[in-house]
Tab-separated table of C-alpha atoms in Angstrom:
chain	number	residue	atom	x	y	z
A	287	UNK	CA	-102.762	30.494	-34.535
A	288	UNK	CA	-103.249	34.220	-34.414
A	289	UNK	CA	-101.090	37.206	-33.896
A	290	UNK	CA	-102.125	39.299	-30.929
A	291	UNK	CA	-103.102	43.140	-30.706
A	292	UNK	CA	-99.262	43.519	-29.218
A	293	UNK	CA	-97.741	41.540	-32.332
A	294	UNK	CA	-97.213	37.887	-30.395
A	295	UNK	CA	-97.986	34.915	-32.109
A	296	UNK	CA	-100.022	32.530	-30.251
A	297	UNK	CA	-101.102	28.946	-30.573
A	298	UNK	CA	-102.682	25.778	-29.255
A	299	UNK	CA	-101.426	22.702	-28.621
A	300	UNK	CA	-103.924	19.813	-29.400
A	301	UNK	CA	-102.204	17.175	-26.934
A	302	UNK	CA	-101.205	19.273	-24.226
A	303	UNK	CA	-103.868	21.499	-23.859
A	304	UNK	CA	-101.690	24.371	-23.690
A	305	UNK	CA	-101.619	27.808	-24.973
A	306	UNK	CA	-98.171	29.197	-26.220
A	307	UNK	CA	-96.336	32.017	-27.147
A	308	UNK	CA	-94.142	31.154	-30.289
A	309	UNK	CA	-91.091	32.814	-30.254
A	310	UNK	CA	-90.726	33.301	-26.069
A	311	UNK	CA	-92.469	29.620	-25.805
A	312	UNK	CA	-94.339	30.941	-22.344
A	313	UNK	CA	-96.843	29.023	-21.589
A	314	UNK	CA	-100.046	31.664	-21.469
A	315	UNK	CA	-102.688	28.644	-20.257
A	316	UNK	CA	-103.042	24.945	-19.681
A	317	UNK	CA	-106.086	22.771	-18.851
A	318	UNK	CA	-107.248	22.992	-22.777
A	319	UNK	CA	-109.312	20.047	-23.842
A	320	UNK	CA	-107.972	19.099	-27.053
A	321	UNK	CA	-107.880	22.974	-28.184
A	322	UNK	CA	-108.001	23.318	-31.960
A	323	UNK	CA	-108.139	27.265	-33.101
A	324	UNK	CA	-108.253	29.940	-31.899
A	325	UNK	CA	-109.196	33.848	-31.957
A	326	UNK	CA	-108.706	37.313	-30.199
A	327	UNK	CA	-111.898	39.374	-29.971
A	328	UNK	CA	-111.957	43.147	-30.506
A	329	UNK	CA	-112.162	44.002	-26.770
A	330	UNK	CA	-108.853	41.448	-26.662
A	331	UNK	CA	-110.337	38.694	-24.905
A	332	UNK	CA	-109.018	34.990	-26.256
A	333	UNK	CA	-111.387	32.259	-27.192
A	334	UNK	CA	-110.458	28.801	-28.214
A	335	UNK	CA	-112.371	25.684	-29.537
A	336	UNK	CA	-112.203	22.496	-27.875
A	337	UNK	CA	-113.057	20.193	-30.551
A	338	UNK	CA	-114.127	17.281	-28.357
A	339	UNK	CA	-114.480	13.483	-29.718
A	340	UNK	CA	-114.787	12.699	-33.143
A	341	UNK	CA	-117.579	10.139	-32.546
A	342	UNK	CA	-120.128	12.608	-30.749
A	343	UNK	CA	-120.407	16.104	-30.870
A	344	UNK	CA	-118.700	17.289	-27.310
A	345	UNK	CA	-116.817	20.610	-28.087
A	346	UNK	CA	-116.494	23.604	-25.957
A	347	UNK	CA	-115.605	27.168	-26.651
A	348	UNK	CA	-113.235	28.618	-23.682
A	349	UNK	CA	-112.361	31.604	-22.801
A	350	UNK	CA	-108.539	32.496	-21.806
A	351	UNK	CA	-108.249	35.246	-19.061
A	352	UNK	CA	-105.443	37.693	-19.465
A	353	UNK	CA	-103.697	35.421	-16.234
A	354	UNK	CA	-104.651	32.530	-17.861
A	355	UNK	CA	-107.751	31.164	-16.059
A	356	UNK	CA	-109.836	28.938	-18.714
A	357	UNK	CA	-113.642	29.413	-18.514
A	358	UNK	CA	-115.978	28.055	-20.409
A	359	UNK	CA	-118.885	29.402	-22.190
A	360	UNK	CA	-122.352	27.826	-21.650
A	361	UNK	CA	-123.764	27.327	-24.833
A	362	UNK	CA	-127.718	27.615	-25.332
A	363	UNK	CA	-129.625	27.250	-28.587
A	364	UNK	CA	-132.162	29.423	-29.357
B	151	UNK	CA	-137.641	8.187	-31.781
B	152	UNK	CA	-135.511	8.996	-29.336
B	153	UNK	CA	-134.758	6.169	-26.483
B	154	UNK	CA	-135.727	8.959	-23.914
B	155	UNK	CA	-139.117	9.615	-26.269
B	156	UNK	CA	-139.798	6.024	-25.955
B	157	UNK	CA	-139.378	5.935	-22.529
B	158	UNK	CA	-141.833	8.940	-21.562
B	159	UNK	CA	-144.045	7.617	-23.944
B	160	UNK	CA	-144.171	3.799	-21.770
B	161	UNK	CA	-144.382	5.812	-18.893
B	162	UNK	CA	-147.244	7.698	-19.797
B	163	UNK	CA	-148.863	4.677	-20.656
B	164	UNK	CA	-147.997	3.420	-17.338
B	165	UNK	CA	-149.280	6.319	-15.549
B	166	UNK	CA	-153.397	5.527	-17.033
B	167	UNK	CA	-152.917	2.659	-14.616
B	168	UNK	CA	-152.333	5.027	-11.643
B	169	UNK	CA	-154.913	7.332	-12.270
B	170	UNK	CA	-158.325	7.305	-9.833
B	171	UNK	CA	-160.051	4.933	-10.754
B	172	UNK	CA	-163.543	6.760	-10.599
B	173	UNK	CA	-162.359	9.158	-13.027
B	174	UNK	CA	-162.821	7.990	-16.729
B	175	UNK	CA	-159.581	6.584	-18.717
B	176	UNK	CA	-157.159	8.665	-19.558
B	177	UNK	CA	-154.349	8.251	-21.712
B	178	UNK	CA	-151.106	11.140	-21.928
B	179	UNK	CA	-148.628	11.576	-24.421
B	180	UNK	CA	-145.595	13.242	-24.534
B	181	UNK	CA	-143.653	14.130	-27.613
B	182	UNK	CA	-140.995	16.723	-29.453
B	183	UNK	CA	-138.671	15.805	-26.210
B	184	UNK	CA	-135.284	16.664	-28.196
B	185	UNK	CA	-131.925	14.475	-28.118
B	186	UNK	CA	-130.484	17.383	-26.507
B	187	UNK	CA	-131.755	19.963	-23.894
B	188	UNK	CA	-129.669	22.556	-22.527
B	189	UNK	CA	-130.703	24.943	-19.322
B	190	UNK	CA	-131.879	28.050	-20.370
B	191	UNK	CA	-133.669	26.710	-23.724
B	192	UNK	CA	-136.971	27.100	-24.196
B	193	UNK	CA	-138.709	23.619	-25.085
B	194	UNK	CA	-142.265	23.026	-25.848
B	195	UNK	CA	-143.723	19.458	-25.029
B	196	UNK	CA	-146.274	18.377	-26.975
B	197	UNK	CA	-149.118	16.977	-25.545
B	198	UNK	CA	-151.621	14.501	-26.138
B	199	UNK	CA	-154.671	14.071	-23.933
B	200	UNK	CA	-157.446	11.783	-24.701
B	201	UNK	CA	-160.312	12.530	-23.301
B	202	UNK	CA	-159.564	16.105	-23.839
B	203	UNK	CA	-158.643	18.166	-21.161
B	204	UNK	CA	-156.509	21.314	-20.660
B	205	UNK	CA	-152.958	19.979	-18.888
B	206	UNK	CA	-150.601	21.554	-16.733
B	207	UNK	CA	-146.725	20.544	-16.954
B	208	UNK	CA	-144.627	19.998	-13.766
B	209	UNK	CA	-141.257	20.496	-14.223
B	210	UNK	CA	-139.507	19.132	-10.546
B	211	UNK	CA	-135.822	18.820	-10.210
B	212	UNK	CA	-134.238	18.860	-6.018
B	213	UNK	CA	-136.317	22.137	-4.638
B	214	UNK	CA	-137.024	23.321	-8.206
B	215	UNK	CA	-140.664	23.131	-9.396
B	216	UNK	CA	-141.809	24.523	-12.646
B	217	UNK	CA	-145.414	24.698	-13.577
B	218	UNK	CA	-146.610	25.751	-16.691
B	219	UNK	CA	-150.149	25.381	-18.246
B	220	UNK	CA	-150.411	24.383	-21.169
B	221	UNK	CA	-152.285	25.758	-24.549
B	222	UNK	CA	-154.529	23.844	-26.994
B	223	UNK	CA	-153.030	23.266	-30.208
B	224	UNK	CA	-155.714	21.176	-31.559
B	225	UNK	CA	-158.546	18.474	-30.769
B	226	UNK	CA	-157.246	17.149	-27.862
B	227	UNK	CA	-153.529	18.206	-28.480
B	228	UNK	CA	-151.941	21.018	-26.659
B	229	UNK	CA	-148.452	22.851	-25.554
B	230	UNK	CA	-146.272	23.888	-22.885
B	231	UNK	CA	-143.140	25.750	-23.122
B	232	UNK	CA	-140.793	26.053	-20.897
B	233	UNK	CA	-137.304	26.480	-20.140
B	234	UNK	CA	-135.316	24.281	-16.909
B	235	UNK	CA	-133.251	27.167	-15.376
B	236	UNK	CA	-130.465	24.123	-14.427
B	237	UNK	CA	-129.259	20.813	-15.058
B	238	UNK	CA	-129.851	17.700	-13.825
B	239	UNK	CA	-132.994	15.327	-14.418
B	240	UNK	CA	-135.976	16.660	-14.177
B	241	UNK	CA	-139.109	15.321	-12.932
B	242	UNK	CA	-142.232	15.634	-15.326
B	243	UNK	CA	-146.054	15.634	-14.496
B	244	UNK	CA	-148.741	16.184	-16.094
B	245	UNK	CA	-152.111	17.151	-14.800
B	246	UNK	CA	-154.733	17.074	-16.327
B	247	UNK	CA	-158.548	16.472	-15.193
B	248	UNK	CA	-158.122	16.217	-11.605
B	249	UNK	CA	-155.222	13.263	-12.795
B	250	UNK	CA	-151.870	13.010	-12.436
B	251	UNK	CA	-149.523	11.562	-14.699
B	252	UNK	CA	-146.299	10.757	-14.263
B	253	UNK	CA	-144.050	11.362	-17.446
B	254	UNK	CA	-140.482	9.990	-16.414
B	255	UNK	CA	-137.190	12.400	-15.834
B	256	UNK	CA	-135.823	14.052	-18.841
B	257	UNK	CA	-132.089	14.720	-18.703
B	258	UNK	CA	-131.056	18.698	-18.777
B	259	UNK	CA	-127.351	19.118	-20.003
B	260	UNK	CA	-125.433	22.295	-18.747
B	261	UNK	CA	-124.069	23.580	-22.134
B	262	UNK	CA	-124.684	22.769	-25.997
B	263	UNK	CA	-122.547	19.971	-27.041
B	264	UNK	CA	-120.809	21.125	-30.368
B	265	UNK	CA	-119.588	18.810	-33.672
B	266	UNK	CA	-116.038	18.959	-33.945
B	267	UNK	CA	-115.618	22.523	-34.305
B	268	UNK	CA	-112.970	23.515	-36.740
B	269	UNK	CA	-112.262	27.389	-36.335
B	270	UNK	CA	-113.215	30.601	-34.354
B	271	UNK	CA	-113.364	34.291	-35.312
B	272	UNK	CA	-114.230	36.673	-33.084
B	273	UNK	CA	-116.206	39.449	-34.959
B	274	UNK	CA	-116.572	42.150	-32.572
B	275	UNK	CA	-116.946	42.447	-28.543
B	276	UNK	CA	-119.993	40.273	-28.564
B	277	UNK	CA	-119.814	38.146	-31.510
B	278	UNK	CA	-117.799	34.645	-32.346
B	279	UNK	CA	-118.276	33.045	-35.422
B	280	UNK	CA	-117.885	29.004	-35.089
B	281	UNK	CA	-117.578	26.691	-37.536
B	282	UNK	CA	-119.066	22.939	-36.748
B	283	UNK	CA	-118.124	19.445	-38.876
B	284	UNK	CA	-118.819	15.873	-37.607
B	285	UNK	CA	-122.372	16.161	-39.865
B	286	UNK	CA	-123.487	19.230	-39.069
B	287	UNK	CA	-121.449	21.673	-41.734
B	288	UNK	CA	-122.592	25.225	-40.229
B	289	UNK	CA	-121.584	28.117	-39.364
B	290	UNK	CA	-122.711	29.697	-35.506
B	291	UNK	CA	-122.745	33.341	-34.138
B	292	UNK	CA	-122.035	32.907	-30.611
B	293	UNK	CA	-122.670	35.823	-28.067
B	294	UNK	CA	-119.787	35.401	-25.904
B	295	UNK	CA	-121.225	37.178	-22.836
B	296	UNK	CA	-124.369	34.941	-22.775
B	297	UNK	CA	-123.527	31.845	-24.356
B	298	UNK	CA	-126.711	32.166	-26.723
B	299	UNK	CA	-126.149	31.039	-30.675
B	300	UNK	CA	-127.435	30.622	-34.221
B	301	UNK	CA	-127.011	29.285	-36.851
B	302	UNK	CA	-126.005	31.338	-39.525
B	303	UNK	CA	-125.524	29.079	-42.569
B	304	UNK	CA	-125.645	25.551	-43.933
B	305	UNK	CA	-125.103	26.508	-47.629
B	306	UNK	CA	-120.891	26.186	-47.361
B	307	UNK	CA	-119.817	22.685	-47.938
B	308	UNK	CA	-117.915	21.181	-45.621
B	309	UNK	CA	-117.174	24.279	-43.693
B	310	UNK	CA	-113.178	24.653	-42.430
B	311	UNK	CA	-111.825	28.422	-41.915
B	312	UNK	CA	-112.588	31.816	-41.168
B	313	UNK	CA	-111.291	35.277	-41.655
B	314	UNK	CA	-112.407	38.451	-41.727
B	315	UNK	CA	-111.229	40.868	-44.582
B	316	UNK	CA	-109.939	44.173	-44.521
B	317	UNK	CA	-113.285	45.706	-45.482
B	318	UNK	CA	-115.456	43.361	-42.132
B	319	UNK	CA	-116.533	40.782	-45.018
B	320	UNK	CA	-116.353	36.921	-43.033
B	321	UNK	CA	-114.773	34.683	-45.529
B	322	UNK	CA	-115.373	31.008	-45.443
B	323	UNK	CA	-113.099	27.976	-46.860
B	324	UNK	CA	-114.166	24.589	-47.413
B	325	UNK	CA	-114.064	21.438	-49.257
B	326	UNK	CA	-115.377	23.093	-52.417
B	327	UNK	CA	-114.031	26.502	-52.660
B	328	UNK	CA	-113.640	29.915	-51.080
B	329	UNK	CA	-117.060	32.008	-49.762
B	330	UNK	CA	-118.654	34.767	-48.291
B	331	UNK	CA	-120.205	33.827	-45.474
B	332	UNK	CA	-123.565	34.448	-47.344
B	333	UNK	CA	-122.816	31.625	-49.712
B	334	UNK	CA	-121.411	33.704	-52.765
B	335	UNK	CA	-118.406	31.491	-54.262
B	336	UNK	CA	-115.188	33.365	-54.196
B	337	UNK	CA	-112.927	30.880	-55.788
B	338	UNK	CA	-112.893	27.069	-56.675
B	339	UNK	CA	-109.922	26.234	-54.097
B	340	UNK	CA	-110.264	23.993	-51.488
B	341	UNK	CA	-108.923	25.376	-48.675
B	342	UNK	CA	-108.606	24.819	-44.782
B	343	UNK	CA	-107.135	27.746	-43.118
B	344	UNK	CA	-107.432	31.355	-44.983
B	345	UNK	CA	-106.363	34.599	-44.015
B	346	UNK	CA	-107.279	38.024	-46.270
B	347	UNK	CA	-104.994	40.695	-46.917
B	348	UNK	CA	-105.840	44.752	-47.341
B	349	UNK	CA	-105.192	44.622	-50.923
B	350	UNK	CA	-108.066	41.662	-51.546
B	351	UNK	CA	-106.015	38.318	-51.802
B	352	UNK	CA	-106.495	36.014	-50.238
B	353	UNK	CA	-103.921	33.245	-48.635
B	354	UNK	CA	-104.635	29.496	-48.172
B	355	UNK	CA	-103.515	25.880	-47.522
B	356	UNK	CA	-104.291	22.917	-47.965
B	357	UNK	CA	-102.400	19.622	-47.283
B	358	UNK	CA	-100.133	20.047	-49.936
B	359	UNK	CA	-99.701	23.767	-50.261
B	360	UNK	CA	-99.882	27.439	-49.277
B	361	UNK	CA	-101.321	29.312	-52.084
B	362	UNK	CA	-102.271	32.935	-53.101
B	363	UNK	CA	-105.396	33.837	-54.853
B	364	UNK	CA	-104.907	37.308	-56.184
B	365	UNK	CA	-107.841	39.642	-56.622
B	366	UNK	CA	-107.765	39.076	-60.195
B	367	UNK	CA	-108.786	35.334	-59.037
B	368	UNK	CA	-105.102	33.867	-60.466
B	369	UNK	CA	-103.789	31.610	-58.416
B	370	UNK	CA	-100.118	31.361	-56.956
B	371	UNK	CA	-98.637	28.459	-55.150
B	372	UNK	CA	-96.290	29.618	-52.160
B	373	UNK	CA	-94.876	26.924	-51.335
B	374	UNK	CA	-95.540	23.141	-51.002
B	375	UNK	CA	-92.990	22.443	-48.232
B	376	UNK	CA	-96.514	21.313	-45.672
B	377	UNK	CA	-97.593	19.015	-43.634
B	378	UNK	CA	-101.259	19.451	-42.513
B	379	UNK	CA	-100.903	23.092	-42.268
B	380	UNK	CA	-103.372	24.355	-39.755
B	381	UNK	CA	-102.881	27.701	-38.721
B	382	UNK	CA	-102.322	30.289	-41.107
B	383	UNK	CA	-101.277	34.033	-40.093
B	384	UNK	CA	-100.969	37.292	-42.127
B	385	UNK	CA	-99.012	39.147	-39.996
B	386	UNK	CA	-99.305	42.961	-39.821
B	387	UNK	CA	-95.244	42.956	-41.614
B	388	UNK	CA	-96.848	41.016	-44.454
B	389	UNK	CA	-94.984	37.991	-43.842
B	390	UNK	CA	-96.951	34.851	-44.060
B	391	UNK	CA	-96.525	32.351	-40.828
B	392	UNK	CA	-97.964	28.423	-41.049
B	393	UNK	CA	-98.270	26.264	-38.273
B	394	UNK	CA	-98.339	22.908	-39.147
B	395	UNK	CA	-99.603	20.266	-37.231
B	396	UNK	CA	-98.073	16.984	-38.733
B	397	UNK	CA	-94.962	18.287	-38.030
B	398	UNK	CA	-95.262	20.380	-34.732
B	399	UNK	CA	-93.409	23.261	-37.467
B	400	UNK	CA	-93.574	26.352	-37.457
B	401	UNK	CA	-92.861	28.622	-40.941
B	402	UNK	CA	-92.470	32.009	-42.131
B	403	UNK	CA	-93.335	32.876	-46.427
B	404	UNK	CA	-91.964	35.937	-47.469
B	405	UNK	CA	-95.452	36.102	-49.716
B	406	UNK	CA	-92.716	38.785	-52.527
B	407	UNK	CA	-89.897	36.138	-53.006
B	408	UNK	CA	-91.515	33.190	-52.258
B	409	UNK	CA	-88.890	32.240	-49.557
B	410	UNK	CA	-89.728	30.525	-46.591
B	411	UNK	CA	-88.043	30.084	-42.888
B	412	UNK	CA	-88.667	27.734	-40.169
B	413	UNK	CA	-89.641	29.547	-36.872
B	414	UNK	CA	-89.620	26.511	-34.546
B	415	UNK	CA	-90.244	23.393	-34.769
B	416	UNK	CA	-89.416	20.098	-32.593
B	417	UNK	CA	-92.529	20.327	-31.077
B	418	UNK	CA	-93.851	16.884	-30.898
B	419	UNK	CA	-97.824	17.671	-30.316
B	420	UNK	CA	-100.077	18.515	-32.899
B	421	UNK	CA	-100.771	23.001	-33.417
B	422	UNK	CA	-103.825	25.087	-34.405
């Protein structure tokens, strides 16, 4: 859950993949994969964690566009 | 070993059979193949040759052909770096000695798989902070614009939450306690999520509480009305807000008096 730059409250859904307003209830994005936290970066884009199964590592980190397009990052090792 | 390490291995074995036969016996060996390869990270196969001789590693994959020659490590031993720009299963060679040897596919996955991760904090434009369980108990810096990370710690046990305080210091909860994010112990609280306020305390829960740790280090209880509390908010009012994911609730601590109000709740699906 965070509280946004504009004072909204925002949070995931685990089930239903969805990201909501609390309070209003909109629905800002769906098509999360079992999202888990989330954050707002200084330049106020939103990330979430996908935290995959429990029996393998298979998480994601998405990104939430301001129209509520997921993307997710590729994530490379050094 | 890895099943895919055993496998190149066989097939290297394999591939003395299919060299020229004029040529004298030569045996290739492939190892540090990792259980996971991502496009984009550099790998470096380590190779055996026996006799001796400088190899070159083909890299095919669809139109794709990498080649890179390879540098001696050692008697016979040697090393070749590279990096698949995509996915998919890649095609390895080795040449070596006017041989060829085939080396079996090795599988390229598009993006780093990660162990149940717990919580996010963005730190600035670039940088996310990511906290990884299921084994692995560390802490990541992500860039967000390439995808690139690294680890920052392992010293936190069992890693859970992040925040960032008023002053840009990245606190840390976990199964043992409270921590900088360079491993300095804060306080002795177990904690999942956190959240720091300008005046230095710091706000926590657990599965049977929200809690205050004041920056004299005494410690408060809030309230103990929680159910897996999983998200935890300071908001800029001062008010406290927990989501709590056994009970798809969500509640507002006035942190002063101690009293508490339910936001929402009915929500039937679990909340982060």
């Amino acid at each position: 859950m965070i509280e946004t730059a504009d004072g909204t409250l925002l949070v995931v859904e685990f089930d239903s993949g969805r990201l909501l307003g609390i309070g209003d209830g909109r629905v800002r994005a769906r098509g999360l994969r079992k999202p888990y936290a989330l954050t707002q970066s200084a330049n106020r884009s939103i990330y979430v964690v996908e935290s995959g199964d429990v029996g393998h590592p298979s998480g994601r980190i998405a990104r939430v566009a301001a129209g509520g397009a997921v993307a997710r990052l590729r994530l490379v090792p050094p | 070993m890895s099943r895919l390490a055993a496998t190149l291995l066989l097939l290297a074995a394999l591939a003395v059979c299919s060299a020229d036969a004029a040529a004298p016996a030569r045996i290739v060996t492939l190892a540090g193949v990792p259980e996971t390869l991502v496009a984009g990270q550099a790998w470096t196969a380590k190779l055996t040759v026996r006799p001796a001789a400088t190899p070159t590693l083909v890299a095919t994959a669809e139109a794709r052909r990498l080649t890179v020659r390879a540098r001696r490590t050692g008697p016979g031993r040697y090393a070749a770096t590279v990096r698949f720009p995509l996915p998919g299963a890649w095609r390895l060679t080795v040449l070596a000695g006017r041989q060829s040897f085939a080396l079996g596919h090795i599988r390229v996955i598009p993006s780093y798989p990660l162990a149940l991760p717990a919580q996010i904090l963005g730190v600035d434009d670039r940088s996310l902070l990511v906290v990884e369980r299921l084994g692995r108990g560390r802490i990541l810096r992500v860039d967000a614009r390439t995808g690139r990370f690294a680890v920052v710690t392992t010293r936190i046990p069992s890693p859970w939450g992040l925040t960032q305080d008023a002053n840009g210091r990245v606190l840390v909860s976990g199964g043992n306690g409270i921590y900088e994010l360079g491993g300095r112990k804060l306080a002795a609280v177990p904690a999942s999520p956190i959240a720091a306020a300008t005046n230095g305390d710091i706000y926590f829960a657990d599965e049977s509480r929200v809690g205050r740790i004041g920056r004299d280090g005494r410690l408060e209880t809030l309230t103990t009305d929680v159910v897996a509390p999983h998200g935890l908010v300071l908001r800029r009012d001062g008010s406290l807000v927990v989501a709590h994911s056994g009970n798809g609730r969500v509640l507002r601590i006035d942190p002063a008096t101690r009293t508490t109000t339910v936001v929402t709740s009915g929500f039937a699906t679990r909340w982060g």
